CSV table of C-alpha atoms in Angstrom, one decimal:
chain,number,residue,atom,x,y,z
A,9,MET,CA,18.5,-1.3,29.6
A,10,SER,CA,21.1,0.1,27.2
A,11,GLY,CA,22.0,3.7,27.9
A,12,SER,CA,21.1,3.6,31.6
A,13,LEU,CA,24.6,4.3,33.1
A,14,ASN,CA,26.9,4.4,30.1
A,15,ALA,CA,26.7,8.2,29.9
A,16,LEU,CA,28.9,8.5,33.1
A,17,GLY,CA,32.3,9.9,32.4
A,18,THR,CA,31.1,11.8,29.2
A,19,GLY,CA,30.4,15.5,28.8
A,20,ILE,CA,29.9,17.3,32.1
A,21,LEU,CA,29.2,14.1,34.0
A,22,PRO,CA,32.1,12.6,36.0
A,23,GLY,CA,32.9,8.9,36.0
A,24,GLY,CA,33.7,6.5,38.8
A,25,LEU,CA,32.2,6.6,42.2
A,26,THR,CA,31.5,10.3,42.0
A,27,GLY,CA,29.4,9.8,38.9
A,28,ALA,CA,27.6,6.8,40.4
A,29,GLN,CA,26.8,8.8,43.4
A,30,LEU,CA,25.3,11.6,41.4
A,31,ALA,CA,23.3,9.1,39.4
A,32,ALA,CA,21.9,7.6,42.6
A,33,ILE,CA,20.6,10.9,43.9
A,34,THR,CA,19.6,12.7,40.8
A,35,ARG,CA,16.4,12.4,38.7
A,36,ARG,CA,17.0,11.3,35.1
A,37,ALA,CA,16.3,14.0,32.5
A,38,VAL,CA,14.2,12.3,29.9
A,39,ILE,CA,12.5,13.8,26.9
A,40,PRO,CA,8.7,13.0,27.3
A,41,THR,CA,8.4,11.7,23.7
A,42,VAL,CA,8.9,8.3,22.2
A,43,PHE,CA,10.8,8.5,18.9
A,44,THR,CA,9.8,5.5,16.7
A,45,GLN,CA,12.6,4.0,14.6
A,46,ILE,CA,11.1,1.0,12.8
A,47,TYR,CA,8.1,2.1,10.7
A,48,GLN,CA,7.7,3.4,7.1
A,49,SER,CA,5.3,5.7,5.3
A,50,HIS,CA,2.4,4.1,3.4
A,51,PRO,CA,1.1,6.5,0.7
A,52,LEU,CA,-1.1,4.0,-1.2
A,53,LEU,CA,-2.7,2.7,1.9
A,54,SER,CA,-3.4,6.2,3.1
A,55,LEU,CA,-5.0,7.0,-0.2
A,56,LEU,CA,-7.3,4.0,0.0
A,57,LEU,CA,-8.2,4.5,3.6
A,58,SER,CA,-9.1,8.1,2.9
A,59,ASN,CA,-11.6,7.0,0.3
A,60,THR,CA,-13.1,3.8,1.8
A,61,GLN,CA,-16.6,2.6,0.9
A,62,ALA,CA,-18.9,1.0,3.4
A,63,ALA,CA,-19.4,-2.7,3.4
A,64,MET,CA,-22.1,-4.1,5.7
A,65,GLY,CA,-23.1,-7.7,6.7
A,66,GLY,CA,-24.4,-10.7,4.8
A,67,VAL,CA,-22.5,-13.4,3.0
A,68,GLY,CA,-20.1,-11.9,0.5
A,69,GLN,CA,-20.1,-8.5,2.1
A,70,ILE,CA,-18.6,-7.0,-1.1
A,71,THR,CA,-20.5,-8.2,-4.1
A,72,PHE,CA,-20.7,-6.3,-7.4
A,73,PRO,CA,-22.1,-7.5,-10.8
A,74,VAL,CA,-19.6,-7.6,-13.7
A,75,GLN,CA,-20.5,-7.8,-17.4
A,76,GLY,CA,-18.3,-10.2,-19.3
A,77,GLN,CA,-19.9,-10.2,-22.7
A,78,SER,CA,-22.6,-8.4,-24.7
A,79,PHE,CA,-26.3,-8.8,-24.2
A,80,VAL,CA,-27.1,-8.3,-27.8
A,81,ASN,CA,-25.5,-8.7,-31.3
A,82,PHE,CA,-25.0,-6.2,-34.1
A,83,GLN,CA,-26.5,-7.0,-37.5
A,84,TRP,CA,-26.3,-5.5,-41.0
A,85,GLY,CA,-29.7,-4.8,-42.5
A,86,SER,CA,-31.0,-5.2,-46.1
A,87,PHE,CA,-33.5,-3.1,-47.9
A,88,ALA,CA,-36.2,-5.3,-46.5
A,89,GLY,CA,-35.2,-4.4,-43.0
A,90,ASP,CA,-35.1,-8.0,-41.9
A,91,PHE,CA,-33.0,-9.3,-39.0
A,92,GLN,CA,-32.5,-12.4,-36.9
A,93,ILE,CA,-34.6,-12.8,-33.8
A,94,PRO,CA,-32.4,-11.9,-30.8
A,95,GLN,CA,-31.5,-14.6,-28.3
A,96,ASP,CA,-31.3,-14.1,-24.5
A,97,GLN,CA,-27.6,-14.0,-23.6
A,98,VAL,CA,-26.3,-14.3,-20.1
A,99,ALA,CA,-23.7,-11.6,-19.6
A,100,ILE,CA,-23.6,-10.8,-15.9
A,101,GLN,CA,-22.1,-12.7,-12.9
A,102,ASN,CA,-21.2,-11.6,-9.5
A,103,ALA,CA,-17.7,-11.0,-8.2
A,104,THR,CA,-17.7,-11.6,-4.4
A,105,PHE,CA,-15.3,-10.7,-1.7
A,106,ASN,CA,-15.6,-11.1,2.1
A,107,LEU,CA,-14.3,-8.6,4.6
A,108,LYS,CA,-10.9,-9.6,6.2
A,109,ALA,CA,-10.4,-9.0,9.9
A,110,GLY,CA,-7.1,-7.6,11.0
A,111,MET,CA,-6.5,-7.7,14.8
A,112,VAL,CA,-3.8,-6.4,17.2
A,113,PRO,CA,-4.2,-7.8,20.8
A,114,ILE,CA,-3.1,-5.4,23.5
A,115,GLY,CA,-2.2,-6.6,27.0
A,116,PHE,CA,-2.2,-4.5,30.2
A,117,PHE,CA,-0.7,-5.9,33.3
A,118,GLY,CA,-2.5,-5.2,36.5
A,119,PHE,CA,0.4,-3.8,38.5
A,120,GLU,CA,1.6,-1.7,35.6
A,121,ALA,CA,-1.0,0.9,36.6
A,122,ILE,CA,0.4,0.9,40.2
A,123,VAL,CA,4.0,1.3,39.0
A,124,GLN,CA,3.0,4.2,36.7
A,125,SER,CA,0.5,5.8,39.1
A,126,SER,CA,3.0,8.5,40.0
A,127,GLU,CA,6.4,9.8,38.7
A,128,VAL,CA,5.3,8.8,35.2
A,129,ILE,CA,7.1,10.3,32.2
A,130,ILE,CA,5.3,8.6,29.4
A,131,PRO,CA,2.2,6.4,30.1
A,132,LYS,CA,3.2,3.0,28.7
A,133,LEU,CA,-0.5,2.1,27.9
A,134,ARG,CA,-0.8,5.3,25.8
A,135,VAL,CA,2.3,4.4,23.8
A,136,VAL,CA,1.2,0.8,23.3
A,137,THR,CA,-2.3,1.7,22.0
A,138,SER,CA,-0.8,4.2,19.6
A,139,ASP,CA,1.7,1.6,18.5
A,140,ALA,CA,-1.1,-0.9,17.9
A,141,ALA,CA,-2.7,1.4,15.3
A,142,THR,CA,0.6,1.9,13.6
A,143,VAL,CA,1.4,-1.8,13.5
A,144,CYS,CA,-2.0,-2.5,12.0
A,145,LYS,CA,-1.5,0.0,9.2
A,146,GLN,CA,2.0,-1.3,8.5
A,147,ALA,CA,0.6,-4.8,8.2
A,148,LEU,CA,-2.1,-3.6,5.8
A,149,ALA,CA,0.3,-1.6,3.7
A,150,GLN,CA,2.6,-4.7,3.3
A,151,SER,CA,-0.4,-6.9,2.5
A,152,LEU,CA,-1.4,-4.6,-0.4
A,153,TYR,CA,1.7,-5.8,-2.3
A,154,SER,CA,2.0,-9.4,-0.9
A,155,TYR,CA,0.9,-12.7,-2.3
A,156,THR,CA,-0.4,-15.3,0.0
A,157,THR,CA,-2.7,-18.3,-0.2
A,158,ASN,CA,-4.1,-17.5,3.2
A,159,PRO,CA,-7.9,-17.0,2.7
A,160,LEU,CA,-8.0,-14.8,5.8
A,161,ALA,CA,-5.6,-12.2,4.4
A,162,LEU,CA,-6.3,-9.0,2.4
A,163,ASP,CA,-6.9,-9.4,-1.3
A,164,SER,CA,-3.8,-7.8,-2.7
A,165,LEU,CA,-2.8,-5.9,-5.8
A,166,VAL,CA,-0.9,-9.0,-6.9
A,167,GLY,CA,-4.2,-10.9,-7.3
A,168,ALA,CA,-6.1,-7.9,-8.6
A,169,TYR,CA,-3.9,-7.3,-11.7
A,170,ASP,CA,-2.8,-10.9,-12.4
A,171,ASN,CA,-3.6,-12.5,-15.7
A,172,GLY,CA,-4.3,-16.0,-14.3
A,173,ALA,CA,-0.7,-17.1,-14.4
A,174,ASN,CA,-0.4,-16.9,-10.6
A,175,VAL,CA,-3.9,-16.1,-9.2
A,176,ASN,CA,-6.4,-17.9,-11.4
A,177,THR,CA,-9.5,-17.1,-9.3
A,178,TYR,CA,-10.2,-13.6,-8.1
A,179,GLY,CA,-13.5,-12.6,-6.4
A,180,GLY,CA,-14.8,-16.1,-7.1
A,181,ILE,CA,-14.5,-15.7,-10.9
A,182,ASN,CA,-12.2,-18.1,-12.8
A,183,ARG,CA,-9.9,-16.3,-15.2
A,184,THR,CA,-9.3,-19.2,-17.5
A,185,SER,CA,-13.0,-19.6,-18.4
A,186,ASN,CA,-13.6,-15.9,-18.1
A,187,PRO,CA,-10.7,-14.1,-20.0
A,188,PHE,CA,-12.4,-10.7,-19.5
A,189,TRP,CA,-11.5,-11.0,-15.8
A,190,GLN,CA,-7.7,-11.1,-16.5
A,191,GLY,CA,-5.5,-8.3,-15.4
A,192,GLN,CA,-2.4,-7.0,-17.1
A,193,TYR,CA,0.6,-8.8,-15.7
A,194,TYR,CA,4.0,-8.0,-17.4
A,195,PRO,CA,6.9,-10.0,-16.0
A,196,ASN,CA,10.6,-9.4,-16.9
A,197,SER,CA,10.1,-5.7,-17.5
A,198,ALA,CA,13.8,-5.1,-17.1
A,199,THR,CA,14.3,-1.7,-18.8
A,200,ILE,CA,11.1,0.1,-18.0
A,201,ALA,CA,12.5,2.5,-15.3
A,202,ASN,CA,13.1,5.4,-17.7
A,203,ARG,CA,10.9,8.0,-19.3
A,204,VAL,CA,10.5,6.2,-22.6
A,205,GLY,CA,9.8,2.9,-21.0
A,206,VAL,CA,7.2,4.2,-18.6
A,207,ALA,CA,5.5,6.3,-21.2
A,208,GLN,CA,5.3,3.3,-23.6
A,209,ALA,CA,3.9,1.2,-20.7
A,210,LEU,CA,1.3,3.7,-19.9
A,211,VAL,CA,0.0,3.6,-23.5
A,212,LYS,CA,0.2,-0.2,-23.5
A,213,VAL,CA,-1.9,-0.5,-20.4
A,214,GLN,CA,-4.4,2.1,-21.6
A,215,SER,CA,-4.8,0.0,-24.8
A,216,GLY,CA,-5.2,-3.2,-22.8
A,217,ALA,CA,-7.9,-1.5,-20.7
A,218,GLY,CA,-10.0,-0.6,-23.7
A,219,GLY,CA,-8.8,3.0,-23.9
A,220,GLU,CA,-9.1,4.0,-20.3
A,221,GLY,CA,-5.9,5.5,-18.9
A,222,VAL,CA,-4.6,4.9,-15.4
A,223,ASP,CA,-4.6,7.6,-12.7
A,224,PHE,CA,-1.2,6.9,-11.1
A,225,CYS,CA,1.8,4.6,-10.9
A,226,VAL,CA,3.5,3.2,-7.8
A,227,MET,CA,7.1,2.1,-7.6
A,228,ASN,CA,9.7,1.2,-4.9
A,229,PRO,CA,11.9,4.2,-4.0
A,230,VAL,CA,15.0,2.6,-5.6
A,231,ASN,CA,13.3,2.3,-8.9
A,232,TRP,CA,11.6,5.6,-8.6
A,233,ALA,CA,15.0,7.3,-8.1
A,234,THR,CA,16.2,5.6,-11.3
A,235,LEU,CA,13.3,7.1,-13.2
A,236,MET,CA,14.0,10.5,-11.7
A,237,ALA,CA,17.7,10.3,-12.7
A,238,ASP,CA,16.5,10.0,-16.3
A,239,PHE,CA,14.7,13.3,-15.9
A,240,ILE,CA,17.7,15.0,-14.4
A,241,GLN,CA,19.9,14.0,-17.3
A,242,SER,CA,17.8,16.3,-19.5
A,243,GLU,CA,17.8,19.3,-17.2
A,244,GLN,CA,19.2,22.6,-18.5
A,245,PHE,CA,19.8,25.9,-16.6
A,246,PHE,CA,19.5,29.2,-18.3
A,247,THR,CA,20.8,32.6,-17.1
A,248,THR,CA,19.1,35.7,-18.5
A,249,PRO,CA,21.3,38.6,-19.7
A,250,ARG,CA,22.7,40.9,-17.0
A,251,SER,CA,21.5,38.6,-14.2
A,252,MET,CA,23.8,37.3,-11.5
A,253,TYR,CA,23.6,34.8,-8.7
A,254,SER,CA,23.8,36.2,-5.2
A,255,ARG,CA,25.1,34.4,-2.2
A,256,ASP,CA,21.6,33.5,-1.2
A,257,SER,CA,20.6,32.2,-4.6
A,258,VAL,CA,19.5,28.6,-4.6
A,259,VAL,CA,19.6,26.4,-7.8
A,260,ASN,CA,17.2,23.6,-7.6
A,261,SER,CA,17.7,20.3,-9.4
A,262,GLY,CA,15.5,17.3,-9.5
A,263,PHE,CA,11.9,16.7,-8.6
A,264,ARG,CA,9.9,15.6,-5.6
A,265,ALA,CA,7.1,14.5,-7.9
A,266,ILE,CA,7.2,13.0,-11.4
A,267,ARG,CA,4.5,13.0,-14.1
A,268,LEU,CA,4.6,11.1,-17.4
A,269,LEU,CA,1.9,11.6,-20.0
A,270,ASP,CA,0.1,13.7,-17.3
A,271,THR,CA,0.2,10.6,-15.0
A,272,PRO,CA,1.8,10.9,-11.5
A,273,VAL,CA,4.4,8.4,-10.5
A,274,PHE,CA,5.1,8.1,-6.8
A,275,ALA,CA,7.2,6.0,-4.5
A,276,ASP,CA,5.9,3.6,-1.9
A,277,PRO,CA,8.4,1.9,0.5
A,278,PHE,CA,6.2,-1.1,0.7
A,279,CYS,CA,6.1,-1.7,-3.0
A,280,PRO,CA,8.7,-4.5,-3.6
A,281,VAL,CA,11.9,-3.6,-5.4
A,282,GLY,CA,11.7,-4.2,-9.1
A,283,GLU,CA,8.0,-3.9,-9.3
A,284,MET,CA,5.5,-1.2,-10.5
A,285,TYR,CA,1.8,-0.9,-10.4
A,286,MET,CA,-0.4,1.2,-12.7
A,287,ILE,CA,-3.7,1.8,-11.2
A,288,ASN,CA,-7.1,3.2,-12.3
A,289,SER,CA,-8.7,4.4,-9.0
A,290,ARG,CA,-12.1,4.3,-10.6
A,291,TYR,CA,-12.0,0.5,-10.3
A,292,LEU,CA,-9.9,0.0,-7.2
A,293,ALA,CA,-11.3,0.7,-3.7
A,294,ALA,CA,-11.0,-0.2,0.0
A,295,PHE,CA,-14.2,-1.4,1.6
A,296,MET,CA,-14.6,-1.2,5.4
A,297,HIS,CA,-17.3,-2.1,7.8
A,298,PRO,CA,-18.6,1.0,9.6
A,299,SER,CA,-18.3,-0.8,13.0
A,300,LEU,CA,-14.8,-2.0,12.4
A,301,GLN,CA,-13.0,1.1,11.5
A,302,PHE,CA,-10.0,0.5,13.7
A,303,TYR,CA,-12.4,-0.4,16.5
A,304,PHE,CA,-11.0,-1.0,20.0
A,305,THR,CA,-13.0,-3.6,22.0
A,306,GLY,CA,-12.0,-2.2,25.4
A,307,PHE,CA,-10.1,-4.2,28.1
A,308,GLU,CA,-11.5,-7.4,29.5
A,309,SER,CA,-10.2,-9.0,32.7
A,310,LEU,CA,-7.9,-12.0,32.6
A,311,ILE,CA,-8.6,-13.0,36.2
A,312,PRO,CA,-10.6,-16.1,35.0
A,313,GLN,CA,-7.4,-17.2,33.3
A,314,GLY,CA,-5.5,-16.8,36.6
A,315,GLN,CA,-3.7,-13.5,35.9
A,316,LEU,CA,-4.2,-10.0,37.3
A,317,ALA,CA,-4.2,-8.4,33.9
A,318,SER,CA,-6.5,-7.2,31.1
A,319,ILE,CA,-6.5,-7.6,27.3
A,320,GLY,CA,-8.1,-5.7,24.5
A,321,VAL,CA,-8.1,-6.0,20.7
A,322,LEU,CA,-7.8,-3.4,18.0
A,323,VAL,CA,-9.9,-4.7,15.1
A,324,VAL,CA,-10.3,-3.5,11.5
A,325,GLY,CA,-12.6,-5.2,9.0
A,326,LEU,CA,-11.8,-4.4,5.4
A,327,ASP,CA,-10.8,-5.6,2.0
A,328,VAL,CA,-9.3,-4.1,-1.2
A,329,CYS,CA,-11.1,-5.0,-4.4
A,330,CYS,CA,-10.7,-4.3,-8.0
A,331,MET,CA,-13.9,-4.1,-10.1
A,332,LYS,CA,-12.1,-4.3,-13.4
A,333,PRO,CA,-8.7,-6.1,-13.3
A,334,SER,CA,-7.8,-5.1,-16.9
A,335,SER,CA,-7.9,-1.4,-15.9
A,336,GLY,CA,-4.4,-1.6,-14.3
A,337,ALA,CA,-1.2,-3.5,-14.5
A,338,HIS,CA,1.5,-5.2,-12.5
A,339,PHE,CA,5.1,-5.0,-13.8
A,340,THR,CA,7.9,-7.1,-12.4
A,341,GLY,CA,11.6,-7.7,-13.0
A,342,ILE,CA,12.6,-4.0,-13.2
A,343,THR,CA,16.3,-3.7,-13.1
A,344,ALA,CA,18.9,-1.0,-12.5
A,345,PRO,CA,17.9,0.3,-9.0
A,346,ALA,CA,19.4,3.6,-8.0
A,347,TRP,CA,21.3,2.0,-5.1
A,348,PRO,CA,22.1,-1.6,-4.1
A,349,GLY,CA,19.9,-3.3,-1.6
A,350,ALA,CA,16.6,-1.9,-0.3
A,351,PRO,CA,15.4,0.2,2.6
A,352,PRO,CA,15.0,-1.7,5.9
A,353,PRO,CA,12.0,-4.0,5.7
A,354,PRO,CA,8.9,-3.4,7.8
A,355,PRO,CA,8.7,-5.2,11.1
A,356,GLN,CA,6.2,-7.8,10.0
A,357,PRO,CA,7.5,-11.0,8.4
A,358,ALA,CA,7.8,-10.6,4.7
A,359,SER,CA,5.3,-12.4,2.5
A,360,LEU,CA,6.0,-13.9,-0.9
A,361,THR,CA,5.7,-11.3,-3.7
A,362,ALA,CA,6.0,-11.4,-7.4
A,363,PHE,CA,9.6,-10.4,-8.3
A,364,ALA,CA,11.8,-10.7,-11.3
A,365,GLY,CA,8.9,-12.3,-13.3
A,366,GLN,CA,9.1,-15.5,-11.2
A,367,PRO,CA,5.9,-17.5,-10.8
A,368,LEU,CA,4.3,-17.2,-7.4
A,369,GLN,CA,4.3,-20.4,-5.5
């Protein structure tokens, strides 16, 4: 393993045979903590998981009725008070989603317990089980923004706020024959990452949602930083008369949080570069089965398979659904990132996402 003996001859450790001798008869000093290097924060997923709603069994575990037209018609009345006899109008249909099962298998070799029965610094099984939960959340966070034709995968924001150009059927309802079910999808939104652009987009989305404003916006950090720079350009600092700055005075510039039209805009590393989502949390929720809230099956023996080992599975059963696609919006093609490139990608293989206004294949 890298780093096992390459420290000899540095600092207070001698090199050569003397150093090798010391290494052979001296316990290694190891900090009893594993420092993870590969994962990213997931603010939107955390928000959704903290407000999950229960979804039980049955076919179409998440089903909610949606009204796509009026039940009745308005009429003007004359002095006689006459009116046309009302006709029964079908206005409700069901949007149906099934829970999606995310799984992380965990293996445990039989002799691993023997090797770590004494002189253990960090129990490997404890680290692996903790990593399994993190890997599961990383995959879910990436799936929120990913487009895939895999029917087993999470229903993402891409499908929720599409207008039918890429995802024509959502929740079992066809968007071509049911225009009310279309979301707000705005490709090629090149110059939106500034105060005026985002403010105008907020009003535009509110108008497209029938007057309901969104709760928050989500952007990639490189686009969020560009928006923040537009705020910094307008900053001013004032010094009151007879005041002076001391050695300990700190002048703060910039913001850790941004609000436009009283709407918070935050950065999510999993949101693809060049994209932004405007979300009304009243109509977007994560549904999770009470028995599959990151449930661990326990370990089962692999002896029938000819191996002295055990295997267990971490399982989560959930889906993310939007009850009113027109309530939010998906913007793509945002240009002028604050720095070239993007943060390191998450460890899972990247999925196809909407970017630069290109159609999703």
